Coordinates of C-alpha atoms in Angstrom, one line a residue:
Chain A
M559 CA 0.0 0.0 0.0
A560 CA 1.4 3.2 -1.1
Q561 CA 1.7 5.6 1.7
M562 CA 0.3 8.9 1.0
T563 CA 2.9 11.4 1.3
T564 CA 2.5 15.1 1.2
T565 CA 5.4 17.4 1.2
Y566 CA 5.0 20.8 2.5
E567 CA 7.1 23.7 1.5
K568 CA 8.6 25.3 4.5
V569 CA 7.1 28.7 4.8
S570 CA 8.1 31.2 7.4
L571 CA 5.1 32.7 9.2
R572 CA 6.9 36.0 9.1
A573 CA 6.9 37.4 5.6
K574 CA 10.2 38.2 4.2
R575 CA 10.8 41.9 5.1
R576 CA 12.2 44.4 2.8
W577 CA 14.5 47.0 4.1
Q578 CA 11.7 49.6 3.8
D579 CA 9.7 47.6 6.2
R580 CA 12.5 47.2 8.6
I581 CA 13.0 50.9 9.0
D582 CA 10.0 52.6 10.4
I583 CA 10.2 55.8 8.3
P584 CA 7.6 57.8 10.4
Q585 CA 9.6 56.9 13.5
V586 CA 12.8 58.2 12.0
V587 CA 11.1 61.5 10.9
V588 CA 9.5 62.2 14.2
F589 CA 12.7 61.3 16.0
M590 CA 14.6 63.8 13.8
A591 CA 12.1 66.5 14.6
A592 CA 12.5 66.0 18.4
A593 CA 16.3 65.5 18.2
S594 CA 16.7 68.8 16.2
M595 CA 16.5 70.5 19.6
I596 CA 19.6 68.7 20.7
A597 CA 21.3 70.0 17.5
I598 CA 20.1 73.6 18.1
V599 CA 21.4 73.6 21.7
A600 CA 24.8 72.0 20.7
L601 CA 25.3 74.5 17.9
L602 CA 24.2 77.4 20.2
L603 CA 26.6 76.4 22.9
L604 CA 29.4 75.9 20.4
F605 CA 29.0 79.2 18.7
I606 CA 28.5 81.4 21.8
F607 CA 31.4 79.6 23.5
W608 CA 33.7 80.2 20.6
Q609 CA 32.7 83.8 20.2
G610 CA 32.8 84.3 24.0
I611 CA 36.4 83.2 24.4
Q612 CA 37.7 85.4 21.6
L613 CA 38.3 88.3 24.0
F614 CA 40.9 86.1 25.7
V615 CA 42.2 84.1 22.8
K616 CA 42.4 86.7 20.0
D617 CA 42.5 90.0 21.8
G618 CA 44.9 88.9 24.5
Q619 CA 42.8 90.1 27.5
S620 CA 43.3 88.0 30.6
I621 CA 40.5 86.0 32.1
G622 CA 40.6 88.3 35.1
T623 CA 39.0 91.0 32.8
I624 CA 35.7 89.5 33.8
F625 CA 36.3 90.7 37.4
D626 CA 37.6 94.1 36.5
S627 CA 35.2 97.0 37.3
T628 CA 36.2 99.5 34.6
W629 CA 34.3 99.4 31.3
N630 CA 35.8 101.9 28.9
P631 CA 36.1 100.5 25.4
L632 CA 36.7 103.9 23.8
A633 CA 39.8 104.8 25.8
D634 CA 43.3 104.9 24.3
T635 CA 44.0 101.7 26.2
P636 CA 40.5 100.2 26.2
E637 CA 39.3 98.4 29.3
Y638 CA 36.8 95.7 29.1
G639 CA 35.9 95.0 32.7
I640 CA 32.5 93.4 32.8
L641 CA 32.0 93.2 36.5
P642 CA 29.5 96.2 36.6
F643 CA 27.3 94.3 34.2
I644 CA 27.5 91.0 36.1
L645 CA 26.8 92.7 39.4
G646 CA 24.0 94.9 37.8
T647 CA 22.3 91.7 36.5
L648 CA 22.7 90.2 39.9
V649 CA 21.2 93.1 42.0
V650 CA 18.4 93.8 39.6
T651 CA 17.4 90.2 39.5
V652 CA 17.6 89.8 43.3
G653 CA 15.5 93.0 43.7
A654 CA 12.9 91.6 41.3
L655 CA 12.7 88.3 43.1
A656 CA 12.5 90.0 46.5
I657 CA 9.4 91.8 45.3
S658 CA 7.9 89.1 43.2
T659 CA 8.4 85.9 45.3
P660 CA 6.1 86.8 48.2
L661 CA 3.5 88.2 45.8
S662 CA 3.6 85.2 43.4
V663 CA 3.6 82.5 46.1
G664 CA 0.7 84.3 47.8
L665 CA -1.1 84.4 44.5
A666 CA -0.4 80.7 43.9
L667 CA -1.7 79.9 47.4
F668 CA -4.8 82.0 46.7
L669 CA -5.5 80.1 43.5
S670 CA -4.8 76.7 44.9
E671 CA -6.2 77.0 48.5
V672 CA -8.5 79.9 48.8
A673 CA -10.1 81.0 45.6
P674 CA -13.6 79.7 44.7
N675 CA -13.9 78.6 41.1
W676 CA -15.4 81.8 39.9
A677 CA -12.4 83.8 41.1
K678 CA -10.0 81.2 39.7
S679 CA -11.6 81.5 36.3
I680 CA -10.9 85.2 36.2
V681 CA -7.4 85.3 37.7
Q682 CA -5.9 82.5 35.7
P683 CA -6.8 83.9 32.3
A684 CA -5.5 87.3 33.5
L685 CA -2.2 85.7 34.3
E686 CA -2.0 84.2 30.9
I687 CA -2.5 87.6 29.4
F688 CA 0.3 88.9 31.5
V689 CA 2.6 86.2 30.0
G690 CA 1.6 87.4 26.5
I691 CA 2.3 91.1 27.0
P692 CA 5.5 91.8 25.0
S693 CA 8.7 92.9 26.8
V694 CA 8.8 96.2 24.9
V695 CA 5.3 97.0 26.1
W696 CA 6.4 96.5 29.8
G697 CA 9.4 98.7 29.1
W698 CA 7.3 101.4 27.6
L699 CA 4.9 101.3 30.6
G700 CA 8.0 101.6 32.8
I701 CA 9.2 104.7 30.9
T702 CA 5.9 106.5 30.7
V703 CA 4.3 105.6 34.1
L704 CA 6.8 104.2 36.5
V705 CA 9.9 106.2 35.9
P706 CA 8.2 109.7 36.0
W707 CA 6.3 108.6 39.1
L708 CA 9.5 107.6 40.9
S709 CA 11.3 110.8 40.1
D710 CA 8.3 112.9 41.0
T711 CA 7.6 111.1 44.3
F712 CA 11.1 110.6 45.7
P713 CA 13.3 113.4 44.2
K714 CA 15.2 114.2 47.4
K715 CA 17.6 112.3 49.6
I716 CA 15.9 109.3 51.3
A717 CA 17.2 108.8 54.9
L718 CA 16.0 107.0 57.9
T719 CA 17.0 108.5 61.2
L720 CA 16.1 106.9 64.5
P721 CA 16.1 108.8 67.8
I722 CA 19.0 107.1 69.6
V723 CA 20.8 105.1 67.0
G724 CA 21.1 108.1 64.7
Q725 CA 21.0 107.9 60.9
V726 CA 20.4 104.3 59.9
F727 CA 20.8 104.7 56.2
S728 CA 20.6 107.3 53.5
M729 CA 20.6 107.3 49.8
P730 CA 20.2 109.9 47.1
G731 CA 16.8 110.4 45.6
F732 CA 15.8 109.5 42.1
L733 CA 17.5 111.9 39.8
T734 CA 15.7 110.8 36.7
G735 CA 13.7 107.8 37.8
F736 CA 15.7 105.5 35.5
S737 CA 17.1 103.2 38.2
W738 CA 17.9 99.8 39.7
L739 CA 14.5 99.9 41.5
A740 CA 12.6 100.7 38.2
G741 CA 14.3 97.7 36.6
S742 CA 13.5 95.4 39.5
L743 CA 9.8 96.6 39.6
V744 CA 9.3 96.0 35.9
L745 CA 11.0 92.6 36.1
S746 CA 9.0 91.6 39.2
I747 CA 5.8 91.9 37.2
M748 CA 7.3 90.1 34.2
V749 CA 8.3 87.1 36.3
L750 CA 5.2 87.0 38.4
P751 CA 3.3 84.6 36.0
T752 CA 6.3 82.2 35.9
I753 CA 6.7 81.9 39.7
T754 CA 3.0 81.8 40.3
S755 CA 2.2 79.0 37.8
V756 CA 5.1 76.8 38.9
S757 CA 4.4 77.2 42.6
Y758 CA 0.7 76.7 41.9
D759 CA 1.6 73.3 40.4
A760 CA 3.7 72.5 43.4
F761 CA 0.8 73.3 45.8
R762 CA -1.6 71.3 43.7
A763 CA 0.7 68.3 43.9
V764 CA 0.4 68.1 47.7
P765 CA -2.0 65.2 48.3
Q766 CA -5.5 66.2 49.4
E767 CA -5.4 63.6 52.3
L768 CA -2.6 65.7 54.0
R769 CA -4.9 68.8 53.9
T770 CA -7.9 67.0 55.3
G771 CA -5.8 65.2 57.9
S772 CA -4.4 68.5 59.1
L773 CA -7.7 70.2 59.2
A774 CA -9.2 67.3 61.0
L775 CA -6.7 67.9 63.8
G776 CA -8.4 71.2 64.3
T777 CA -5.9 73.6 62.5
T778 CA -7.0 76.6 60.7
R779 CA -6.5 76.9 57.0
W780 CA -3.5 79.3 57.5
Q781 CA -1.9 76.9 59.9
T782 CA -2.3 74.1 57.4
I783 CA -0.7 76.3 54.7
R784 CA 2.1 77.5 56.9
H785 CA 3.1 74.2 58.6
L786 CA 2.1 71.7 56.0
L787 CA 1.7 73.0 52.5
I788 CA 4.7 75.4 52.3
P789 CA 7.2 72.8 53.7
A790 CA 5.7 70.1 51.5
A791 CA 5.9 72.2 48.4
L792 CA 9.1 73.9 49.2
S793 CA 11.2 72.3 46.5
G794 CA 8.6 73.2 43.9
V795 CA 8.5 76.8 45.1
L796 CA 12.3 76.9 44.9
T797 CA 12.1 75.6 41.3
A798 CA 9.7 78.4 40.6
V799 CA 12.0 81.0 42.0
V800 CA 15.0 79.7 40.1
L801 CA 12.9 79.7 36.8
G802 CA 11.8 83.3 37.7
M803 CA 15.5 84.2 38.3
T804 CA 16.5 82.8 34.9
R805 CA 13.8 84.8 33.2
A806 CA 14.7 88.0 35.1
A807 CA 18.4 87.7 34.4
G808 CA 17.8 87.1 30.7
E809 CA 15.3 89.8 30.0
A810 CA 16.7 92.4 27.8
L811 CA 14.6 95.1 26.3
A812 CA 12.2 96.0 29.1
V813 CA 15.2 96.3 31.6
Q814 CA 17.3 98.3 29.1
M815 CA 14.5 100.8 28.7
V816 CA 14.1 101.7 32.4
I817 CA 17.4 101.0 34.0
G818 CA 19.5 104.1 33.0
N819 CA 22.4 102.1 31.6
S820 CA 25.3 103.5 33.5
P821 CA 28.2 101.2 33.4
T822 CA 29.3 101.6 37.0
L823 CA 29.0 99.4 40.0
P824 CA 25.5 99.4 41.5
A825 CA 25.4 102.0 44.3
A826 CA 21.8 102.5 45.5
I827 CA 18.4 101.4 44.3
T828 CA 17.6 104.9 43.3
Q829 CA 20.6 105.1 40.9
P830 CA 21.0 104.0 37.3
V831 CA 22.8 100.7 36.8
T832 CA 23.3 98.4 33.8
T833 CA 23.0 94.7 33.1
L834 CA 24.6 92.2 30.8
T835 CA 21.6 92.1 28.6
S836 CA 21.0 95.8 28.3
Q837 CA 24.7 96.5 27.4
I838 CA 24.6 93.8 24.7
T839 CA 21.4 95.3 23.3
L840 CA 22.8 98.8 23.3
D841 CA 26.3 98.1 21.9
M842 CA 25.9 95.2 19.5
G843 CA 24.6 97.3 16.7
N844 CA 27.4 100.0 17.2
T845 CA 30.3 97.6 17.0
V846 CA 32.1 95.9 14.2
F847 CA 32.4 92.1 14.0
G848 CA 35.7 90.9 15.3
E849 CA 36.8 94.1 17.2
P850 CA 37.6 93.6 20.9
W851 CA 34.7 95.7 22.0
Q852 CA 32.3 93.3 20.3
D853 CA 34.2 90.3 21.5
A854 CA 33.6 91.6 25.1
L855 CA 29.9 91.7 24.3
W856 CA 30.1 88.0 23.2
T857 CA 31.9 87.2 26.4
M858 CA 29.0 88.8 28.3
S859 CA 26.5 86.6 26.3
L860 CA 28.6 83.6 27.3
V861 CA 28.2 84.6 30.9
L862 CA 24.4 84.8 30.4
L863 CA 24.5 81.4 28.8
I864 CA 26.4 79.9 31.7
I865 CA 23.8 81.5 34.1
S866 CA 20.9 79.9 32.3
V867 CA 22.6 76.4 31.9
T868 CA 23.4 76.5 35.6
S869 CA 19.9 77.2 36.5
V870 CA 18.6 74.3 34.3
V871 CA 21.0 72.0 36.2
L872 CA 19.9 73.6 39.5
V873 CA 16.3 72.9 38.8
R874 CA 17.1 69.3 38.0
V875 CA 19.0 68.9 41.2
I876 CA 16.2 70.3 43.3
N877 CA 13.6 68.1 41.6
K878 CA 15.8 65.0 41.8
R879 CA 16.0 65.6 45.6
R880 CA 12.3 66.0 45.8
L881 CA 11.6 62.7 43.8
G882 CA 14.3 60.9 45.8
A883 CA 12.9 61.9 49.1
Chain B
M1290 CA -18.2 74.1 66.9
T1291 CA -19.8 76.7 69.0
A1292 CA -19.6 77.1 72.7
A1293 CA -23.4 76.6 73.0
A1294 CA -23.0 73.1 71.7
R1295 CA -20.7 72.1 74.5
P1296 CA -22.1 70.1 77.4
A1297 CA -22.8 72.4 80.4
P1298 CA -20.1 72.2 83.1
M1299 CA -20.8 70.1 86.1
P1300 CA -22.2 72.2 88.9
G1301 CA -19.6 73.2 91.5
T1302 CA -16.6 73.0 89.1
T1303 CA -15.0 75.8 87.2
P1304 CA -15.0 75.1 83.5
K1305 CA -11.4 74.6 82.3
P1306 CA -10.8 76.4 79.0
S1307 CA -10.2 73.8 76.2
L1308 CA -6.9 73.8 74.3
R1309 CA -9.0 74.9 71.3
Q1310 CA -10.4 77.9 73.1
R1311 CA -7.1 79.1 74.5
T1312 CA -5.3 79.1 71.1
S1313 CA -8.1 79.8 68.8
R1314 CA -8.4 83.5 69.2
G1315 CA -4.9 84.2 67.9
S1316 CA -4.9 81.6 65.2
A1317 CA -8.4 82.5 64.0
L1318 CA -7.2 86.1 63.7
A1319 CA -4.1 85.0 61.8
D1320 CA -6.3 82.8 59.6
R1321 CA -8.6 85.7 58.9
A1322 CA -5.7 88.0 58.1
A1323 CA -4.1 85.5 55.8
T1324 CA -7.3 85.0 53.9
V1325 CA -7.6 88.8 53.4
V1326 CA -3.9 89.0 52.2
L1327 CA -4.3 86.1 49.8
W1328 CA -7.5 87.6 48.3
G1329 CA -5.6 90.8 48.1
T1330 CA -3.0 89.2 45.8
G1331 CA -5.7 88.0 43.4
A1332 CA -7.3 91.4 43.4
F1333 CA -4.0 93.1 42.8
V1334 CA -3.3 91.1 39.6
L1335 CA -6.8 91.9 38.3
L1336 CA -6.5 95.6 39.2
L1337 CA -3.1 95.8 37.5
L1338 CA -4.2 94.1 34.3
G1339 CA -7.3 96.2 34.3
S1340 CA -5.4 99.5 34.7
I1341 CA -2.9 98.5 32.0
I1342 CA -5.7 97.9 29.5
V1343 CA -7.4 101.1 30.5
H1344 CA -4.1 103.0 30.4
F1345 CA -3.4 101.9 26.8
A1346 CA -7.0 102.4 25.8
L1347 CA -6.9 106.0 26.9
A1348 CA -3.3 106.6 25.6
A1349 CA -4.2 105.2 22.2
A1350 CA -7.7 106.7 21.9
G1351 CA -6.6 109.7 19.9
V1352 CA -4.1 107.7 17.8
L1353 CA -5.8 104.6 16.7
S1354 CA -7.6 104.9 13.4
L1355 CA -7.8 103.0 10.2
S1356 CA -5.2 105.3 8.7
F1357 CA -2.8 104.6 11.6
L1358 CA -3.1 100.9 10.7
L1359 CA -2.9 101.4 6.9
D1360 CA -0.4 104.2 6.3
D1361 CA 3.3 104.2 5.9
P1362 CA 5.4 105.8 8.7
S1363 CA 6.0 109.5 8.2
G1364 CA 8.7 111.8 9.4
S1365 CA 6.6 114.9 9.6
S1366 CA 3.1 113.7 10.8
L1367 CA 1.7 110.9 12.8
G1368 CA 1.8 108.5 9.9
G1369 CA 0.9 104.8 10.3
I1370 CA 2.4 101.5 11.1
M1371 CA 1.3 99.4 8.1
P1372 CA 4.7 98.1 7.0
V1373 CA 5.8 97.0 10.5
L1374 CA 2.4 95.5 11.2
W1375 CA 2.7 93.6 7.9
N1376 CA 6.1 92.4 8.9
S1377 CA 4.8 91.2 12.3
I1378 CA 2.2 89.1 10.5
Y1379 CA 4.6 88.0 7.8
M1380 CA 7.2 86.9 10.4
L1381 CA 4.5 85.1 12.4
V1382 CA 3.4 83.1 9.4
L1383 CA 6.9 82.3 8.3
T1384 CA 7.9 81.2 11.7
M1385 CA 4.8 79.1 12.3
L1386 CA 5.3 77.4 8.8
I1387 CA 8.6 76.0 10.2
A1388 CA 7.9 75.7 13.9
V1389 CA 4.4 74.0 13.8
P1390 CA 5.2 71.0 11.6
V1391 CA 8.6 70.4 13.4
G1392 CA 7.0 70.9 16.8
I1393 CA 4.1 68.6 16.2
L1394 CA 6.4 65.9 14.8
G1395 CA 8.7 66.2 17.7
G1396 CA 5.7 66.1 20.1
I1397 CA 4.6 62.8 18.4
Y1398 CA 8.0 61.3 19.1
M1399 CA 8.0 62.4 22.7
S1400 CA 4.4 61.2 23.3
E1401 CA 4.2 58.1 21.2
Y1402 CA 7.7 56.7 20.7
A1403 CA 10.1 58.0 23.3
R1404 CA 11.2 55.4 25.9
E1405 CA 12.8 56.4 29.1
N1406 CA 16.4 56.3 28.0
A1407 CA 19.4 58.5 27.6
V1408 CA 18.4 59.9 24.2
T1409 CA 15.0 61.0 25.5
G1410 CA 16.7 62.5 28.6
A1411 CA 19.0 64.5 26.3
I1412 CA 16.1 65.8 24.3
R1413 CA 14.3 66.9 27.5
F1414 CA 17.5 68.5 28.7
A1415 CA 17.8 70.4 25.3
E1416 CA 14.1 71.4 25.5
E1417 CA 14.6 72.9 29.0
S1418 CA 17.9 74.5 28.1
I1419 CA 16.5 76.4 25.1
S1420 CA 13.5 77.5 27.1
S1421 CA 15.9 79.1 29.7
V1422 CA 18.4 80.7 27.3
P1423 CA 17.7 84.4 27.2
S1424 CA 16.0 85.5 24.1
I1425 CA 18.8 88.0 23.4
V1426 CA 21.3 85.2 23.3
V1427 CA 19.2 83.3 20.8
G1428 CA 19.1 86.4 18.7
L1429 CA 22.9 86.6 18.9
F1430 CA 23.1 83.0 17.9
G1431 CA 21.0 83.9 14.8
L1432 CA 23.3 86.8 14.2
I1433 CA 26.4 84.7 14.2
L1434 CA 24.9 81.8 12.3
F1435 CA 22.8 83.4 9.6
V1436 CA 23.7 87.1 9.3
D1437 CA 27.5 86.7 9.7
N1438 CA 28.5 83.2 8.7
A1439 CA 25.9 82.5 6.1
H1440 CA 26.2 86.1 4.8
W1441 CA 22.4 86.5 4.5
G1442 CA 22.5 89.9 6.2
F1443 CA 19.5 91.0 8.2
T1444 CA 16.6 89.0 6.7
A1445 CA 13.1 87.9 7.5
L1446 CA 14.2 84.3 7.1
A1447 CA 17.1 84.6 9.6
G1448 CA 14.6 86.1 12.1
A1449 CA 12.1 83.4 11.5
L1450 CA 14.6 80.7 12.0
A1451 CA 15.9 82.3 15.2
L1452 CA 12.3 82.6 16.4
T1453 CA 11.8 78.9 15.5
F1454 CA 14.8 77.9 17.6
F1455 CA 13.4 79.9 20.5
N1456 CA 9.8 78.6 20.4
L1457 CA 10.3 75.0 19.2
P1458 CA 10.6 73.7 22.8
L1459 CA 7.3 75.4 23.7
M1460 CA 5.5 74.1 20.6
T1461 CA 6.9 70.6 21.1
R1462 CA 5.9 70.5 24.7
L1463 CA 2.4 71.7 24.0
A1464 CA 2.0 69.2 21.2
E1465 CA 3.3 66.4 23.5
Q1466 CA 0.8 67.4 26.2
A1467 CA -2.1 67.5 23.6
L1468 CA -1.2 64.0 22.3
R1469 CA -0.7 62.5 25.8
S1470 CA -4.2 63.6 26.8
V1471 CA -5.7 61.3 24.2
P1472 CA -6.9 58.2 26.2
Q1473 CA -4.8 55.1 25.9
E1474 CA -7.9 53.0 25.0
E1475 CA -8.2 54.8 21.7
R1476 CA -4.8 53.6 20.7
S1477 CA -5.4 50.0 22.0
A1478 CA -8.7 49.8 20.1
S1479 CA -7.0 50.9 16.9
L1480 CA -4.1 48.6 17.3
A1481 CA -6.4 45.7 18.1
L1482 CA -8.1 46.3 14.8
G1483 CA -4.8 45.6 13.1
A1484 CA -3.7 49.2 12.4
T1485 CA 0.0 49.8 12.4
K1486 CA 1.4 52.2 15.0
W1487 CA 1.7 55.0 12.4
Q1488 CA -1.8 54.4 11.1
T1489 CA -3.0 54.7 14.7
I1490 CA -1.2 58.0 15.2
R1491 CA -2.2 59.4 11.9
H1492 CA -5.9 58.4 11.9
V1493 CA -6.8 58.1 15.6
V1494 CA -4.5 60.0 17.9
L1495 CA -3.8 63.1 15.8
P1496 CA -7.5 63.9 15.0
L1497 CA -8.4 63.5 18.7
A1498 CA -5.6 65.8 19.7
I1499 CA -6.5 68.6 17.3
P1500 CA -8.2 70.9 19.9
G1501 CA -5.1 70.7 22.1
L1502 CA -2.8 71.2 19.2
I1503 CA -4.6 74.2 18.0
T1504 CA -4.5 75.8 21.5
G1505 CA -0.7 75.1 21.4
V1506 CA -0.3 76.7 18.1
I1507 CA -2.2 79.8 19.1
L1508 CA -0.3 80.1 22.4
T1509 CA 3.0 79.8 20.6
A1510 CA 1.9 82.3 18.0
G1511 CA 1.1 84.8 20.8
R1512 CA 4.7 84.6 22.0
V1513 CA 6.2 84.8 18.5
F1514 CA 4.1 87.9 17.7
G1515 CA 5.4 90.1 20.5
E1516 CA 9.0 88.9 20.6
A1517 CA 11.6 91.6 19.9
A1518 CA 15.0 90.7 21.4
V1519 CA 15.4 87.7 19.1
L1520 CA 14.7 89.8 16.0
L1521 CA 16.8 92.9 16.9
F1522 CA 20.0 91.3 15.5
T1523 CA 18.5 88.9 12.9
A1524 CA 15.7 90.6 11.0
G1525 CA 17.0 94.2 11.4
V1526 CA 15.7 97.4 12.9
G1527 CA 15.5 99.8 9.9
T1528 CA 12.3 101.7 9.1
P1529 CA 10.8 99.7 6.2
P1530 CA 10.4 101.3 2.8
H1531 CA 7.0 101.7 1.1
Y1532 CA 5.9 98.2 0.3
D1533 CA 4.6 97.4 -3.2
F1534 CA 2.4 94.5 -2.7
T1535 CA 2.2 93.8 -6.4
N1536 CA 5.9 92.9 -6.4
F1537 CA 5.8 89.1 -6.1
D1538 CA 9.5 88.7 -7.1
L1539 CA 10.7 86.7 -4.1
S1540 CA 14.4 87.5 -4.8
S1541 CA 13.8 91.2 -4.8
P1542 CA 15.0 92.9 -1.6
V1543 CA 12.1 95.3 -1.6
S1544 CA 9.3 92.9 -2.2
P1545 CA 7.1 92.6 0.9
W1546 CA 6.6 88.9 0.1
S1547 CA 10.4 88.0 0.0
P1548 CA 11.9 86.3 3.0
F1549 CA 15.3 87.7 2.0
R1550 CA 14.8 91.3 3.1
P1551 CA 15.0 93.0 6.4
A1552 CA 11.7 92.9 8.3
T1553 CA 11.3 95.2 11.3
T1554 CA 8.3 94.0 13.3
L1555 CA 5.9 96.1 15.4
S1556 CA 7.7 95.2 18.7
V1557 CA 11.1 96.0 17.3
Y1558 CA 9.7 99.2 15.9
I1559 CA 8.6 100.3 19.4
Y1560 CA 12.0 99.5 20.8
K1561 CA 13.7 101.4 18.0
L1562 CA 11.5 104.5 18.3
N1563 CA 12.1 104.6 22.0
S1564 CA 15.9 104.2 21.8
E1565 CA 16.3 106.8 19.0
G1566 CA 13.8 109.1 20.7
L1567 CA 13.2 111.2 17.6
G1568 CA 10.2 112.7 16.1
A1569 CA 7.4 114.9 17.6
F1570 CA 4.9 112.0 17.4
K1571 CA 7.0 109.4 19.0
N1572 CA 4.9 108.9 22.1
Q1573 CA 1.6 108.7 20.2
I1574 CA 3.1 106.2 17.7
V1575 CA 4.4 104.0 20.5
D1576 CA 1.2 104.2 22.5
G1577 CA -0.8 103.3 19.5
S1578 CA 1.6 100.4 18.6
A1579 CA 1.6 99.1 22.1
A1580 CA -2.2 99.2 22.1
V1581 CA -2.2 97.2 18.9
L1582 CA 0.2 94.6 20.4
I1583 CA -1.9 94.3 23.6
A1584 CA -5.1 93.9 21.5
M1585 CA -3.4 91.1 19.5
V1586 CA -2.3 89.4 22.7
L1587 CA -5.9 89.5 23.9
I1588 CA -7.2 88.2 20.6
F1589 CA -4.6 85.3 20.6
N1590 CA -5.5 84.3 24.2
L1591 CA -9.3 84.5 23.8
G1592 CA -8.9 82.9 20.4
A1593 CA -7.0 79.9 21.8
R1594 CA -9.6 79.5 24.6
F1595 CA -12.6 79.8 22.2
V1596 CA -11.3 77.6 19.4
G1597 CA -10.1 75.0 21.9
R1598 CA -13.4 74.8 23.6
L1599 CA -15.4 74.8 20.3
L1600 CA -13.3 72.0 18.9
T1601 CA -13.4 69.9 22.1
R1602 CA -17.2 70.2 22.1
R1603 CA -17.5 69.2 18.5
M1604 CA -15.1 66.3 18.9
T1605 CA -16.6 64.9 22.0
A1606 CA -20.1 65.4 20.7
A1607 CA -19.4 63.5 17.5

């Protein structure tokens, strides 16, 4: 009896794949779009770093120039000390944060803990509009409203004298109104939405059970906020302040318009100062590519870049600690 | 709890004040004060925004007119802002033409493909870094890259590319958020029907994310429209010539349609007028221009809200 034999051709269940099938073209395209940001950052760091070191490499200035306090690029022996700009950026930023942080954190607490829905639905869109108002408009408001008000209201010497201690402090009045304080005030409003929205997220992230637990112990809302919410959200609030600082230190046009731009070390909040961004804005157009003066401006932008990269790293460290805890 | 609700003290004993009673007066007062202060911050923001809008409405009342929007700038009279307004819109469209597709594609990668690995970490780090780099430094990067090294000079294209660099992280993040908010079940259902991953993204996830994507586009547009520091050293600061809108020659340096010409925008124009401080009508022109900018910001914000809500309603109702 003949055995019935059937032979089967061996067929792989997986169809033979062509190379077009092996490479997922959409995936490659979307990856390239996302990775383009890496390329942009790498190029930006490279170019600004290269331009920023020319003052030392090509023009033979010593690195110590950064900490020199005399800025006089037009002198016979030009001096490119950029300390006034670094300190100016520092003090204007600190001033802005000192004004803005309490206000913004209060506003974030209001939105997250106190405000009923109707109030939230008015204040939150208002904050979004604040974000959208262009820098030059803030600067123009500063020039037309804030600066004249400052010089009209405090034209004379401001001094505080106590009966026994004597004179505690004194400073000259606003000569023109263009001043450190004007810069800090304008900036404090500009960074308000940033600090508010990031701290708001931090407060919202505190679990509801902790609030109810605290209130069940008989604490008032303010006690819960002060002893529970603020400690619990502290790293988030810190992140918010660092982000606000970054924005304040990098803001150019609004500050330049109200700050007076005097390249000297900051003396008093009533006096004109200058910042890294405002000097770059002012001088870049008046200088020639490759001359030491412009190279000093590039060095200043490298300093700005270092400030912002440091703050990105700082935010990461703060958040890692929060997630690790 | 009120005192009346407490059980009456036993006769013959003096009622001992409870812990609650002893501490409550001070803390209740502090709580009351804190509530007032926190409400005050909310009121302050609204008051400030309200007075800014009123201030510009009053300042621009005598300036804003159809001819202010449609005339060329003039040395001797009030003139208009037509060319700079045109440039603002032109730069916005040019920037969004580049930033929106790249941003949405990048958002698709971050939301649908990215795994938690070093490459994704590097992309996130880059995203955060660009967002924190000062806009003036991004402008200087555009200056060195396009204006100096590529020898383009001050051009609309150089400005638009620098603006794209600056706003790409925002667009990517908003697109990622919009895509992530699409429920996972939608993807599973599509994949279970045999669709490939890309078919799922293309025909299921993207359409569902459209409301969020459009909100993202409008928010990014709002930021692009008012930006000045990025453009100062890339698109130029000169007062534009009279634009001949019938000149469609894209290689011509005077054609308003060409990306290879300087393009001073409205924000940059405000900055320039202020720093040069010339002209009898400077203040009126700047007040009017600032009012136009604020009006555009309001339109972008309300537009994003309205369109987002409208589309969400239509999508979820369907």
